[in-house]
Amino acid sequence: MREEKSAKSKRRTLIACITVFCVLYIIFALKPLGSELHLTPEWTIDMNSVSSVEEDEELIPFRLGQNMGYFTRDGKISSCMTFPFKSAISKNYYASYGATSNSVDFYSPRGEKCGTINEYGFPFFEEDRIYVFLPGGSSFVECNGDGERLWLYEHYAPVTAFSSSNGGTVAGFADGKIVSFYPDGKVNQQFVPGGSAVSVILGVDISRDGEKIAAVSGQKPQRIVVAEKNGSHSRVIFHENIDSPCAGQVKVRFSLSGKTVFYDTKDSLGIVDLSNENHPKSYSVPLKGVVSQIEESKENSLVYILSRDSGEYTVTVLEPYDHVVSSFTFKAHNAFIQVRGNALFVGKDNKISCLTVLRR
């Protein structure tokens, strides 16, 4: 009898202990569910359905195949032009040109002529900055808003990577050299990352303040290198070998804050977190295909990646730094993305769609 009572007592004690454990586990392990990301389609338009727009409406640039133009946030196409050979377009300027153009007229988004570039070469626009890559591929000039030459940089090796920001310009060359410039064209930094059997700069970007440079360089091994201005020298603050190197040119992009670097690798997106410059960290996000665009929203800190794998495009949405919050895939011959606030614009062949991005 005593043994039976003892067994019952032990069972009651065990049940009580299990109950207390479960209650404590629920209390300490329970976490509130994070808000979900919702992409809601707002409108879809044909890029050839041109209509008049208000003077104060923002015009957003697009290029799809051999067509380029501008559209508005509420779904109006203000212009759509076909170009036979090459084109350059930004939110400030556009131009089309042939293979042997000695001069190129360029225009505002509303079709007003801004000036003429009297340089023989290939124009490139980035916001309000105008560049021309000269014949031979190893030299380039920057022009002012009228198309007149501001400054020239000449090198013996071809330019293989190029980017600019409000803080300056950066170019990478086939011999492995990187040169950055202040907005007035004076050299800011120049160095050779080295560390590879084959020296070539495959992708490069410059931070918005012009103080940092990020580059993917070399083969055997391929490396990601981040350097910053340090007096009259460049100081490497991060470098790492890339396990899955790309064979061609690589997309490299600083975040708007300059504290994160995104770069393309084979079947993944590399990410460098520079928020603690004494201890930078690297991450990798699986990604199908080759990165075409990296866009960032100023309002919600989301980063949108457009990648292509044969005839299939994928849009991947990240929040800092490496968390995938959404993605979708579609088939197309040509595509682009643009971001304005909480609106994501996706171009697909001859259509442009708007999706509102909200947390709920």
Coordinates of C-alpha atoms in Angstrom, one line a residue:
M1 CA 0.0 0.0 0.0
R2 CA 2.8 2.4 0.9
E3 CA 4.6 1.5 -2.4
E4 CA 1.4 2.3 -4.4
K5 CA 1.0 5.7 -2.6
S6 CA 4.7 6.4 -3.3
A7 CA 4.3 5.6 -7.0
K8 CA 1.3 7.9 -7.3
S9 CA 3.1 10.7 -5.5
K10 CA 6.1 10.3 -7.9
R11 CA 3.7 10.4 -10.9
R12 CA 2.0 13.6 -9.5
T13 CA 5.4 15.2 -9.0
L14 CA 6.6 14.2 -12.5
I15 CA 3.4 15.6 -14.0
A16 CA 3.7 18.8 -12.0
C17 CA 7.3 19.2 -13.2
I18 CA 6.4 18.6 -16.8
T19 CA 3.6 21.2 -16.6
V20 CA 5.9 23.8 -15.0
F21 CA 8.5 23.2 -17.7
C22 CA 6.0 23.5 -20.5
V23 CA 4.6 26.8 -19.0
L24 CA 8.1 28.2 -18.6
Y25 CA 9.1 27.1 -22.1
I26 CA 6.1 28.8 -23.6
I27 CA 6.7 32.0 -21.6
F28 CA 10.4 32.3 -22.5
A29 CA 10.4 30.8 -26.0
L30 CA 7.3 32.6 -27.3
K31 CA 8.2 35.5 -29.7
P32 CA 5.7 37.8 -31.4
L33 CA 5.3 37.1 -35.1
G34 CA 7.1 39.7 -37.2
S35 CA 5.2 41.7 -39.7
E36 CA 4.8 40.1 -43.1
L37 CA 5.7 41.7 -46.4
H38 CA 2.9 42.1 -48.9
L39 CA 3.4 42.9 -52.6
T40 CA 0.1 44.1 -54.0
P41 CA -0.3 44.7 -57.8
E42 CA -1.5 48.3 -58.5
W43 CA -1.4 48.6 -62.3
T44 CA 0.1 47.3 -65.5
I45 CA 0.6 49.4 -68.6
D46 CA 1.9 48.9 -72.2
M47 CA 5.1 50.9 -72.7
N48 CA 3.8 52.2 -76.1
S49 CA 0.6 53.8 -74.6
V50 CA 2.1 57.3 -74.4
S51 CA 0.0 60.0 -72.8
S52 CA 0.4 63.6 -71.5
V53 CA 1.6 64.1 -67.9
E54 CA 1.6 67.0 -65.5
E55 CA 4.6 69.3 -65.4
D56 CA 5.4 68.5 -61.7
E57 CA 5.2 64.7 -62.0
E58 CA 8.4 62.8 -61.5
L59 CA 9.5 60.9 -64.6
I60 CA 11.1 57.5 -64.0
P61 CA 13.5 56.1 -66.7
F62 CA 13.1 52.7 -68.3
R63 CA 14.9 50.7 -71.0
L64 CA 13.5 47.5 -72.4
G65 CA 15.2 45.9 -75.3
Q66 CA 15.7 48.5 -78.0
N67 CA 13.2 50.9 -76.4
M68 CA 13.6 53.5 -73.7
G69 CA 11.5 56.3 -72.2
Y70 CA 9.9 57.6 -69.0
F71 CA 6.8 56.8 -67.0
T72 CA 5.1 58.2 -63.9
R73 CA 4.3 56.7 -60.5
D74 CA 0.6 56.5 -61.2
G75 CA 1.1 54.6 -64.5
K76 CA 1.4 57.0 -67.4
I77 CA 4.0 56.6 -70.1
S78 CA 5.3 60.1 -70.9
S79 CA 7.6 58.9 -73.8
C80 CA 8.8 55.8 -75.5
M81 CA 11.5 55.9 -78.1
T82 CA 13.2 53.1 -80.2
F83 CA 16.9 53.4 -80.7
P84 CA 18.6 51.4 -83.5
F85 CA 22.1 51.0 -82.0
K86 CA 23.0 52.3 -78.5
S87 CA 21.4 54.5 -75.9
A88 CA 22.1 56.1 -72.5
I89 CA 19.4 57.1 -70.1
S90 CA 19.1 58.3 -66.5
K91 CA 16.5 60.3 -64.5
N92 CA 18.1 63.5 -65.8
Y93 CA 19.1 62.8 -69.5
Y94 CA 18.7 60.5 -72.4
A95 CA 20.4 60.1 -75.8
S96 CA 20.6 57.5 -78.6
Y97 CA 23.7 57.2 -80.8
G98 CA 25.3 55.2 -83.6
A99 CA 28.6 53.3 -83.9
T100 CA 30.4 56.2 -85.5
S101 CA 28.9 59.3 -83.9
N102 CA 31.2 62.3 -83.8
S103 CA 28.7 64.2 -81.7
V104 CA 25.6 63.3 -79.7
D105 CA 22.6 65.5 -78.8
F106 CA 21.1 64.7 -75.4
Y107 CA 17.7 65.6 -73.9
S108 CA 15.8 66.1 -70.7
P109 CA 13.1 63.5 -69.7
R110 CA 10.5 65.9 -71.2
G111 CA 12.3 65.9 -74.6
E112 CA 14.0 69.3 -74.4
K113 CA 17.5 69.5 -75.8
C114 CA 20.1 70.0 -73.1
G115 CA 23.2 70.1 -75.1
T116 CA 25.6 68.3 -77.5
I117 CA 28.5 66.0 -76.6
N118 CA 31.3 66.7 -79.1
E119 CA 33.3 63.6 -78.2
Y120 CA 33.8 60.6 -80.3
G121 CA 32.9 57.6 -78.2
F122 CA 30.1 56.1 -76.1
P123 CA 28.1 58.3 -73.7
F124 CA 27.0 57.1 -70.3
F125 CA 24.6 58.9 -67.9
E126 CA 24.4 58.3 -64.1
E127 CA 21.8 60.7 -62.7
D128 CA 23.1 64.2 -63.7
R129 CA 26.6 63.0 -64.4
I130 CA 27.7 62.6 -68.0
Y131 CA 30.7 60.5 -69.1
V132 CA 32.0 59.4 -72.5
F133 CA 34.2 56.3 -73.0
L134 CA 36.7 57.2 -75.7
P135 CA 37.7 54.9 -78.6
G136 CA 40.2 52.2 -77.5
G137 CA 38.4 51.7 -74.2
S138 CA 41.1 52.9 -71.9
S139 CA 40.2 56.6 -71.5
F140 CA 37.1 58.6 -70.6
V141 CA 35.9 62.1 -70.0
E142 CA 33.3 63.7 -67.8
C143 CA 31.2 66.5 -69.3
N144 CA 29.1 69.3 -67.9
G145 CA 25.3 69.8 -68.3
D146 CA 25.9 71.4 -71.7
G147 CA 28.0 68.5 -73.0
E148 CA 31.4 70.2 -72.7
R149 CA 34.4 68.4 -71.5
L150 CA 35.3 68.9 -67.8
W151 CA 38.2 66.5 -67.4
L152 CA 39.9 63.6 -69.0
Y153 CA 41.6 60.5 -67.7
E154 CA 43.9 58.3 -69.9
H155 CA 45.3 54.9 -69.2
Y156 CA 47.0 52.2 -71.3
A157 CA 44.7 49.3 -70.2
P158 CA 41.0 49.0 -71.0
V159 CA 38.3 50.1 -68.5
T160 CA 36.6 47.0 -67.2
A161 CA 34.5 48.4 -64.4
F162 CA 33.1 51.9 -63.8
S163 CA 30.7 53.6 -61.3
S164 CA 30.0 57.1 -59.9
S165 CA 28.1 58.8 -57.0
N166 CA 27.7 62.3 -55.8
G167 CA 31.0 61.8 -54.0
G168 CA 33.1 61.0 -57.0
T169 CA 33.9 58.5 -59.8
V170 CA 35.8 55.2 -59.8
A171 CA 37.2 53.1 -62.6
G172 CA 38.8 49.7 -62.7
F173 CA 41.1 48.5 -65.4
A174 CA 42.2 45.2 -67.1
D175 CA 45.6 45.5 -65.5
G176 CA 44.1 45.3 -62.0
K177 CA 44.4 49.0 -61.2
I178 CA 41.6 51.0 -59.4
V179 CA 41.5 54.8 -59.6
S180 CA 38.9 57.0 -57.9
F181 CA 38.3 60.7 -58.5
Y182 CA 36.9 63.7 -56.7
P183 CA 33.9 65.4 -58.4
D184 CA 36.4 67.9 -60.0
G185 CA 38.4 65.1 -61.6
K186 CA 41.4 65.1 -59.3
V187 CA 42.6 61.6 -58.3
N188 CA 41.4 60.6 -54.8
Q189 CA 42.6 57.0 -54.5
Q190 CA 44.6 54.6 -56.7
F191 CA 45.9 51.2 -55.9
V192 CA 46.1 47.6 -57.2
P193 CA 44.3 45.0 -55.0
G194 CA 46.6 42.2 -56.2
G195 CA 46.5 38.7 -54.5
S196 CA 45.4 36.9 -57.7
A197 CA 47.1 35.0 -60.5
V198 CA 45.2 37.1 -63.0
S199 CA 44.8 40.8 -62.3
V200 CA 41.6 42.4 -63.6
I201 CA 38.9 44.5 -62.0
L202 CA 35.5 42.9 -62.7
G203 CA 33.2 45.2 -60.7
V204 CA 33.6 48.4 -58.7
D205 CA 31.6 50.9 -56.8
I206 CA 32.2 54.1 -54.8
S207 CA 30.2 55.2 -51.7
R208 CA 28.0 58.2 -51.7
D209 CA 30.6 60.3 -49.8
G210 CA 33.4 59.2 -52.1
E211 CA 35.5 57.8 -49.2
K212 CA 35.1 54.1 -49.8
I213 CA 35.7 51.8 -52.8
A214 CA 34.5 48.2 -53.2
A215 CA 35.7 46.0 -55.9
V216 CA 35.6 42.4 -57.1
S217 CA 39.0 41.6 -58.6
G218 CA 41.1 38.9 -60.2
Q219 CA 40.9 35.3 -61.0
K220 CA 42.6 32.4 -59.1
P221 CA 41.5 33.5 -56.6
Q222 CA 38.7 36.1 -57.2
R223 CA 38.5 38.5 -54.3
I224 CA 36.1 41.1 -52.8
V225 CA 38.1 44.1 -51.5
V226 CA 36.8 47.2 -49.7
A227 CA 39.2 50.2 -49.2
E228 CA 38.8 53.7 -47.7
K229 CA 40.7 56.9 -48.0
N230 CA 43.3 57.2 -45.3
G231 CA 45.3 60.4 -45.7
S232 CA 47.2 60.2 -49.0
H233 CA 46.8 56.4 -49.1
S234 CA 44.1 53.7 -49.4
R235 CA 43.5 51.4 -46.4
V236 CA 42.0 48.0 -47.1
I237 CA 39.3 47.5 -44.4
F238 CA 38.0 44.2 -45.8
H239 CA 39.1 41.5 -48.2
E240 CA 38.1 37.9 -48.8
N241 CA 38.4 35.2 -51.4
I242 CA 35.3 34.3 -53.3
D243 CA 34.4 30.6 -53.2
S244 CA 32.2 30.7 -56.3
P245 CA 33.8 33.2 -58.7
C246 CA 32.0 34.7 -61.7
A247 CA 33.6 34.5 -65.2
G248 CA 32.7 38.0 -66.5
Q249 CA 31.8 41.4 -65.2
V250 CA 30.3 41.6 -61.8
K251 CA 27.7 43.9 -60.2
V252 CA 29.0 45.7 -57.1
R253 CA 26.9 48.2 -55.1
F254 CA 27.2 50.1 -51.9
S255 CA 24.1 50.7 -49.8
L256 CA 22.8 54.2 -49.5
S257 CA 24.4 54.4 -46.0
G258 CA 27.7 53.1 -47.2
K259 CA 27.7 50.5 -44.5
T260 CA 26.9 47.5 -46.7
V261 CA 28.4 46.2 -49.9
F262 CA 26.5 43.8 -52.2
Y263 CA 28.3 41.9 -55.0
D264 CA 27.5 39.1 -57.4
T265 CA 29.0 35.6 -57.2
K266 CA 28.0 32.4 -59.0
D267 CA 24.6 31.4 -57.8
S268 CA 24.6 33.7 -54.8
L269 CA 24.8 37.3 -53.6
G270 CA 27.7 38.3 -51.5
I271 CA 27.2 40.8 -48.7
V272 CA 29.7 42.7 -46.6
D273 CA 28.5 44.4 -43.4
L274 CA 30.8 47.4 -42.6
S275 CA 28.8 48.8 -39.7
N276 CA 31.7 47.8 -37.4
E277 CA 34.7 48.7 -39.5
N278 CA 37.0 47.0 -37.0
H279 CA 35.2 43.7 -37.5
P280 CA 33.4 43.6 -40.9
K281 CA 31.3 40.5 -41.5
S282 CA 30.4 38.7 -44.7
Y283 CA 27.3 36.9 -45.7
S284 CA 25.9 35.0 -48.7
V285 CA 22.4 34.7 -50.0
P286 CA 21.6 31.9 -52.5
L287 CA 20.5 33.5 -55.8
K288 CA 19.6 32.1 -59.2
G289 CA 21.5 33.5 -62.2
V290 CA 23.5 36.7 -62.7
V291 CA 22.6 40.0 -60.9
S292 CA 21.2 42.6 -63.3
Q293 CA 20.2 45.4 -60.9
I294 CA 20.5 46.2 -57.2
E295 CA 18.0 48.9 -56.0
E296 CA 17.3 50.2 -52.5
S297 CA 14.3 52.0 -51.0
K298 CA 15.1 55.1 -49.0
E299 CA 11.9 54.8 -47.0
N300 CA 11.8 51.2 -45.8
S301 CA 15.4 50.1 -46.1
L302 CA 14.5 47.1 -48.3
V303 CA 16.9 46.1 -51.0
Y304 CA 15.6 44.7 -54.3
I305 CA 17.8 42.4 -56.4
L306 CA 17.0 41.6 -60.1
S307 CA 18.8 38.5 -61.3
R308 CA 18.6 36.6 -64.6
D309 CA 19.0 32.9 -65.3
S310 CA 18.6 32.3 -69.1
G311 CA 15.1 33.6 -69.9
E312 CA 13.9 33.6 -66.3
Y313 CA 14.1 36.7 -64.0
T314 CA 13.9 36.7 -60.2
V315 CA 13.2 39.6 -58.0
T316 CA 14.5 39.0 -54.4
V317 CA 13.7 41.4 -51.6
L318 CA 16.1 41.7 -48.7
E319 CA 16.1 43.5 -45.4
P320 CA 19.4 44.2 -43.6
Y321 CA 21.5 42.5 -44.2
D322 CA 20.9 39.0 -45.5
H323 CA 17.3 38.2 -44.7
V324 CA 15.1 37.3 -47.7
V325 CA 11.6 38.6 -47.0
S326 CA 10.1 37.9 -50.5
S327 CA 10.9 36.8 -54.0
F328 CA 9.1 36.1 -57.2
T329 CA 10.1 34.8 -60.7
F330 CA 8.9 35.5 -64.2
K331 CA 9.9 34.8 -67.8
A332 CA 10.9 37.6 -70.1
H333 CA 13.4 38.5 -72.8
N334 CA 14.1 41.9 -71.2
A335 CA 13.4 43.3 -67.7
F336 CA 14.2 46.1 -65.3
I337 CA 13.2 47.2 -61.8
Q338 CA 12.9 50.7 -60.2
V339 CA 12.0 51.6 -56.7
R340 CA 10.3 54.8 -55.4
G341 CA 9.3 54.8 -51.7
N342 CA 7.1 51.7 -51.1
A343 CA 6.5 51.2 -54.8
L344 CA 8.3 48.6 -56.8
F345 CA 8.2 49.0 -60.6
V346 CA 8.9 45.9 -62.8
G347 CA 9.4 46.1 -66.5
K348 CA 8.8 42.9 -68.6
D349 CA 9.3 43.0 -72.4
N350 CA 6.7 45.6 -73.4
K351 CA 4.8 45.9 -70.1
I352 CA 5.5 47.9 -66.9
S353 CA 3.8 47.0 -63.6
C354 CA 3.6 48.7 -60.2
L355 CA 3.5 46.7 -56.9
T356 CA 2.9 48.4 -53.5
V357 CA 5.2 46.9 -50.8
L358 CA 3.7 47.0 -47.3
R359 CA 4.2 45.3 -44.0
R360 CA 1.2 43.9 -42.2

